[in-house]
JSON list of C-alpha atoms in Angstrom, two decimals:
[
{"chain": "A", "resi": 1, "resn": "UNK", "atom": "CA", "xyz": [0.00, 0.00, 0.00]},
{"chain": "A", "resi": 2, "resn": "UNK", "atom": "CA", "xyz": [2.88, 2.30, 0.85]},
{"chain": "A", "resi": 3, "resn": "UNK", "atom": "CA", "xyz": [4.42, 1.71, -2.60]},
{"chain": "A", "resi": 4, "resn": "UNK", "atom": "CA", "xyz": [1.17, 2.72, -4.31]},
{"chain": "A", "resi": 5, "resn": "UNK", "atom": "CA", "xyz": [1.03, 5.93, -2.27]},
{"chain": "A", "resi": 6, "resn": "UNK", "atom": "CA", "xyz": [4.66, 6.77, -3.13]},
{"chain": "A", "resi": 7, "resn": "UNK", "atom": "CA", "xyz": [4.01, 6.03, -6.80]},
{"chain": "A", "resi": 8, "resn": "UNK", "atom": "CA", "xyz": [0.91, 8.27, -6.74]},
{"chain": "A", "resi": 9, "resn": "UNK", "atom": "CA", "xyz": [2.82, 11.09, -5.06]},
{"chain": "A", "resi": 10, "resn": "UNK", "atom": "CA", "xyz": [5.65, 10.72, -7.56]},
{"chain": "A", "resi": 11, "resn": "UNK", "atom": "CA", "xyz": [3.22, 10.82, -10.49]},
{"chain": "A", "resi": 12, "resn": "UNK", "atom": "CA", "xyz": [1.49, 13.90, -9.06]},
{"chain": "A", "resi": 13, "resn": "UNK", "atom": "CA", "xyz": [4.82, 15.68, -8.58]},
{"chain": "A", "resi": 14, "resn": "UNK", "atom": "CA", "xyz": [5.93, 14.82, -12.12]},
{"chain": "A", "resi": 15, "resn": "UNK", "atom": "CA", "xyz": [2.62, 16.06, -13.54]},
{"chain": "A", "resi": 16, "resn": "UNK", "atom": "CA", "xyz": [2.93, 19.32, -11.58]},
{"chain": "A", "resi": 17, "resn": "UNK", "atom": "CA", "xyz": [6.48, 19.85, -12.86]},
{"chain": "A", "resi": 18, "resn": "UNK", "atom": "CA", "xyz": [5.34, 19.21, -16.42]},
{"chain": "A", "resi": 19, "resn": "UNK", "atom": "CA", "xyz": [2.40, 21.59, -15.95]},
{"chain": "A", "resi": 20, "resn": "UNK", "atom": "CA", "xyz": [4.66, 24.36, -14.64]},
{"chain": "A", "resi": 21, "resn": "UNK", "atom": "CA", "xyz": [7.06, 23.89, -17.54]},
{"chain": "A", "resi": 22, "resn": "UNK", "atom": "CA", "xyz": [4.21, 24.02, -20.05]},
{"chain": "A", "resi": 23, "resn": "UNK", "atom": "CA", "xyz": [2.83, 27.20, -18.46]},
{"chain": "A", "resi": 24, "resn": "UNK", "atom": "CA", "xyz": [6.24, 28.87, -18.60]},
{"chain": "A", "resi": 25, "resn": "UNK", "atom": "CA", "xyz": [6.71, 27.89, -22.24]},
{"chain": "A", "resi": 26, "resn": "UNK", "atom": "CA", "xyz": [3.22, 29.16, -23.12]},
{"chain": "A", "resi": 27, "resn": "UNK", "atom": "CA", "xyz": [3.87, 32.48, -21.37]},
{"chain": "A", "resi": 28, "resn": "UNK", "atom": "CA", "xyz": [7.20, 32.90, -23.18]},
{"chain": "A", "resi": 29, "resn": "UNK", "atom": "CA", "xyz": [5.52, 32.17, -26.51]},
{"chain": "A", "resi": 30, "resn": "UNK", "atom": "CA", "xyz": [2.69, 34.58, -25.72]},
{"chain": "A", "resi": 31, "resn": "UNK", "atom": "CA", "xyz": [5.13, 37.39, -24.87]},
{"chain": "A", "resi": 32, "resn": "UNK", "atom": "CA", "xyz": [7.10, 36.80, -28.07]},
{"chain": "A", "resi": 33, "resn": "UNK", "atom": "CA", "xyz": [3.92, 36.66, -30.14]},
{"chain": "A", "resi": 34, "resn": "UNK", "atom": "CA", "xyz": [2.60, 39.91, -28.64]},
{"chain": "A", "resi": 35, "resn": "UNK", "atom": "CA", "xyz": [5.90, 41.68, -29.27]},
{"chain": "A", "resi": 36, "resn": "UNK", "atom": "CA", "xyz": [5.92, 40.51, -32.88]},
{"chain": "A", "resi": 37, "resn": "UNK", "atom": "CA", "xyz": [2.30, 41.15, -33.81]},
{"chain": "A", "resi": 38, "resn": "UNK", "atom": "CA", "xyz": [1.43, 44.25, -31.78]},
{"chain": "A", "resi": 39, "resn": "UNK", "atom": "CA", "xyz": [4.33, 46.38, -32.88]},
{"chain": "A", "resi": 40, "resn": "UNK", "atom": "CA", "xyz": [2.92, 49.47, -34.61]},
{"chain": "A", "resi": 41, "resn": "UNK", "atom": "CA", "xyz": [5.75, 49.74, -37.14]},
{"chain": "A", "resi": 42, "resn": "UNK", "atom": "CA", "xyz": [5.07, 46.26, -38.50]},
{"chain": "A", "resi": 43, "resn": "UNK", "atom": "CA", "xyz": [1.41, 47.05, -39.12]},
{"chain": "A", "resi": 44, "resn": "UNK", "atom": "CA", "xyz": [2.26, 50.46, -40.54]},
{"chain": "A", "resi": 45, "resn": "UNK", "atom": "CA", "xyz": [4.66, 49.09, -43.11]},
{"chain": "A", "resi": 46, "resn": "UNK", "atom": "CA", "xyz": [2.48, 46.09, -43.94]},
{"chain": "A", "resi": 47, "resn": "UNK", "atom": "CA", "xyz": [-0.72, 48.12, -44.26]},
{"chain": "A", "resi": 48, "resn": "UNK", "atom": "CA", "xyz": [1.00, 50.85, -46.26]},
{"chain": "A", "resi": 49, "resn": "UNK", "atom": "CA", "xyz": [2.45, 48.45, -48.82]},
{"chain": "A", "resi": 50, "resn": "UNK", "atom": "CA", "xyz": [-0.76, 46.41, -49.09]},
{"chain": "A", "resi": 51, "resn": "UNK", "atom": "CA", "xyz": [-2.78, 49.61, -49.42]},
{"chain": "A", "resi": 52, "resn": "UNK", "atom": "CA", "xyz": [-0.64, 50.71, -52.36]},
{"chain": "A", "resi": 53, "resn": "UNK", "atom": "CA", "xyz": [-0.51, 47.32, -54.09]},
{"chain": "A", "resi": 54, "resn": "UNK", "atom": "CA", "xyz": [-3.90, 45.81, -53.25]},
{"chain": "A", "resi": 55, "resn": "UNK", "atom": "CA", "xyz": [-5.88, 48.82, -52.04]},
{"chain": "A", "resi": 56, "resn": "UNK", "atom": "CA", "xyz": [-8.85, 47.90, -54.20]},
{"chain": "A", "resi": 57, "resn": "UNK", "atom": "CA", "xyz": [-9.31, 44.71, -52.13]},
{"chain": "A", "resi": 58, "resn": "UNK", "atom": "CA", "xyz": [-9.24, 46.55, -48.80]},
{"chain": "A", "resi": 59, "resn": "UNK", "atom": "CA", "xyz": [-6.74, 44.09, -47.32]},
{"chain": "A", "resi": 60, "resn": "UNK", "atom": "CA", "xyz": [-5.08, 46.88, -45.34]},
{"chain": "A", "resi": 61, "resn": "UNK", "atom": "CA", "xyz": [-8.44, 47.57, -43.66]},
{"chain": "A", "resi": 62, "resn": "UNK", "atom": "CA", "xyz": [-8.84, 43.94, -42.57]},
{"chain": "A", "resi": 63, "resn": "UNK", "atom": "CA", "xyz": [-5.32, 43.87, -41.10]},
{"chain": "A", "resi": 64, "resn": "UNK", "atom": "CA", "xyz": [-6.11, 46.92, -38.98]},
{"chain": "A", "resi": 65, "resn": "UNK", "atom": "CA", "xyz": [-9.34, 45.27, -37.82]},
{"chain": "A", "resi": 66, "resn": "UNK", "atom": "CA", "xyz": [-11.74, 47.41, -39.86]},
{"chain": "A", "resi": 67, "resn": "UNK", "atom": "CA", "xyz": [-13.90, 44.61, -41.25]},
{"chain": "A", "resi": 68, "resn": "UNK", "atom": "CA", "xyz": [-16.89, 46.77, -42.21]},
{"chain": "A", "resi": 69, "resn": "UNK", "atom": "CA", "xyz": [-14.68, 49.29, -44.00]},
{"chain": "A", "resi": 70, "resn": "UNK", "atom": "CA", "xyz": [-12.80, 46.48, -45.78]},
{"chain": "A", "resi": 71, "resn": "UNK", "atom": "CA", "xyz": [-16.05, 45.07, -47.13]},
{"chain": "A", "resi": 72, "resn": "UNK", "atom": "CA", "xyz": [-17.15, 48.55, -48.22]},
{"chain": "A", "resi": 73, "resn": "UNK", "atom": "CA", "xyz": [-13.80, 48.98, -50.02]},
{"chain": "A", "resi": 74, "resn": "UNK", "atom": "CA", "xyz": [-14.29, 45.72, -51.93]},
{"chain": "A", "resi": 75, "resn": "UNK", "atom": "CA", "xyz": [-17.86, 46.63, -52.92]},
{"chain": "A", "resi": 76, "resn": "UNK", "atom": "CA", "xyz": [-16.84, 50.13, -54.07]},
{"chain": "A", "resi": 77, "resn": "UNK", "atom": "CA", "xyz": [-14.03, 48.64, -56.16]},
{"chain": "A", "resi": 78, "resn": "UNK", "atom": "CA", "xyz": [-16.38, 46.14, -57.79]},
{"chain": "A", "resi": 79, "resn": "UNK", "atom": "CA", "xyz": [-19.07, 48.75, -58.51]},
{"chain": "A", "resi": 80, "resn": "UNK", "atom": "CA", "xyz": [-16.56, 51.21, -59.97]},
{"chain": "A", "resi": 81, "resn": "UNK", "atom": "CA", "xyz": [-14.63, 48.52, -61.89]},
{"chain": "A", "resi": 82, "resn": "UNK", "atom": "CA", "xyz": [-11.51, 49.03, -59.78]},
{"chain": "A", "resi": 83, "resn": "UNK", "atom": "CA", "xyz": [-11.42, 52.81, -59.86]},
{"chain": "A", "resi": 84, "resn": "UNK", "atom": "CA", "xyz": [-12.40, 52.83, -56.16]},
{"chain": "A", "resi": 85, "resn": "UNK", "atom": "CA", "xyz": [-9.01, 51.28, -55.50]},
{"chain": "A", "resi": 86, "resn": "UNK", "atom": "CA", "xyz": [-7.50, 54.76, -55.66]},
{"chain": "A", "resi": 87, "resn": "UNK", "atom": "CA", "xyz": [-8.79, 55.17, -52.08]},
{"chain": "A", "resi": 88, "resn": "UNK", "atom": "CA", "xyz": [-6.62, 52.27, -50.90]},
{"chain": "A", "resi": 89, "resn": "UNK", "atom": "CA", "xyz": [-3.66, 53.62, -52.87]},
{"chain": "A", "resi": 90, "resn": "UNK", "atom": "CA", "xyz": [-3.97, 57.04, -51.21]},
{"chain": "A", "resi": 91, "resn": "UNK", "atom": "CA", "xyz": [-4.42, 55.45, -47.77]},
{"chain": "A", "resi": 92, "resn": "UNK", "atom": "CA", "xyz": [-1.29, 53.35, -48.30]},
{"chain": "A", "resi": 93, "resn": "UNK", "atom": "CA", "xyz": [0.72, 56.48, -49.03]},
{"chain": "A", "resi": 94, "resn": "UNK", "atom": "CA", "xyz": [-0.76, 58.25, -46.00]},
{"chain": "A", "resi": 95, "resn": "UNK", "atom": "CA", "xyz": [0.09, 55.28, -43.76]},
{"chain": "A", "resi": 96, "resn": "UNK", "atom": "CA", "xyz": [3.71, 55.26, -44.90]},
{"chain": "A", "resi": 97, "resn": "UNK", "atom": "CA", "xyz": [4.19, 59.02, -44.51]},
{"chain": "A", "resi": 98, "resn": "UNK", "atom": "CA", "xyz": [2.99, 59.12, -40.89]},
{"chain": "A", "resi": 99, "resn": "UNK", "atom": "CA", "xyz": [5.43, 58.61, -38.04]},
{"chain": "A", "resi": 100, "resn": "UNK", "atom": "CA", "xyz": [5.21, 55.28, -36.23]},
{"chain": "A", "resi": 101, "resn": "UNK", "atom": "CA", "xyz": [3.68, 56.85, -33.11]},
{"chain": "A", "resi": 102, "resn": "UNK", "atom": "CA", "xyz": [1.21, 58.94, -35.11]},
{"chain": "A", "resi": 103, "resn": "UNK", "atom": "CA", "xyz": [0.11, 55.89, -37.13]},
{"chain": "A", "resi": 104, "resn": "UNK", "atom": "CA", "xyz": [-0.30, 53.81, -33.98]},
{"chain": "A", "resi": 105, "resn": "UNK", "atom": "CA", "xyz": [-2.31, 56.49, -32.17]},
{"chain": "A", "resi": 106, "resn": "UNK", "atom": "CA", "xyz": [-4.49, 57.33, -35.18]},
{"chain": "A", "resi": 107, "resn": "UNK", "atom": "CA", "xyz": [-5.31, 53.93, -36.68]},
{"chain": "A", "resi": 108, "resn": "UNK", "atom": "CA", "xyz": [-4.69, 51.36, -33.96]},
{"chain": "A", "resi": 109, "resn": "UNK", "atom": "CA", "xyz": [-5.63, 53.20, -30.76]},
{"chain": "A", "resi": 110, "resn": "UNK", "atom": "CA", "xyz": [-7.93, 55.93, -32.11]},
{"chain": "A", "resi": 111, "resn": "UNK", "atom": "CA", "xyz": [-9.50, 53.56, -34.66]},
{"chain": "A", "resi": 112, "resn": "UNK", "atom": "CA", "xyz": [-9.87, 56.14, -37.46]},
{"chain": "A", "resi": 113, "resn": "UNK", "atom": "CA", "xyz": [-11.32, 54.06, -40.33]},
{"chain": "A", "resi": 114, "resn": "UNK", "atom": "CA", "xyz": [-10.89, 56.35, -43.37]},
{"chain": "A", "resi": 115, "resn": "UNK", "atom": "CA", "xyz": [-7.95, 58.54, -44.41]}
]
């Protein structure tokens, strides 16, 4: 009976050690992921280039989290046979000419959807 209790305690301790290691690894991954994906400069550059190249599809809007505006951009481009894509082109240029802090405050914190 004593052997079973020792084995159970050993298994519990091993499981707790594994759990702690998994939590630490998950937290490290989460911190790295947040640093990589939430950096304003990355979104600024990505959205600016996509706005210039694929502005008619509104991809830059979806990346910034503006789903409704992205759908509107696609519809406008379809209705105007692609001429509405000039909006995305202009927005891409505006994104790239703003400073990193100004872009972050305007489009990611302030959530300004157009221009």
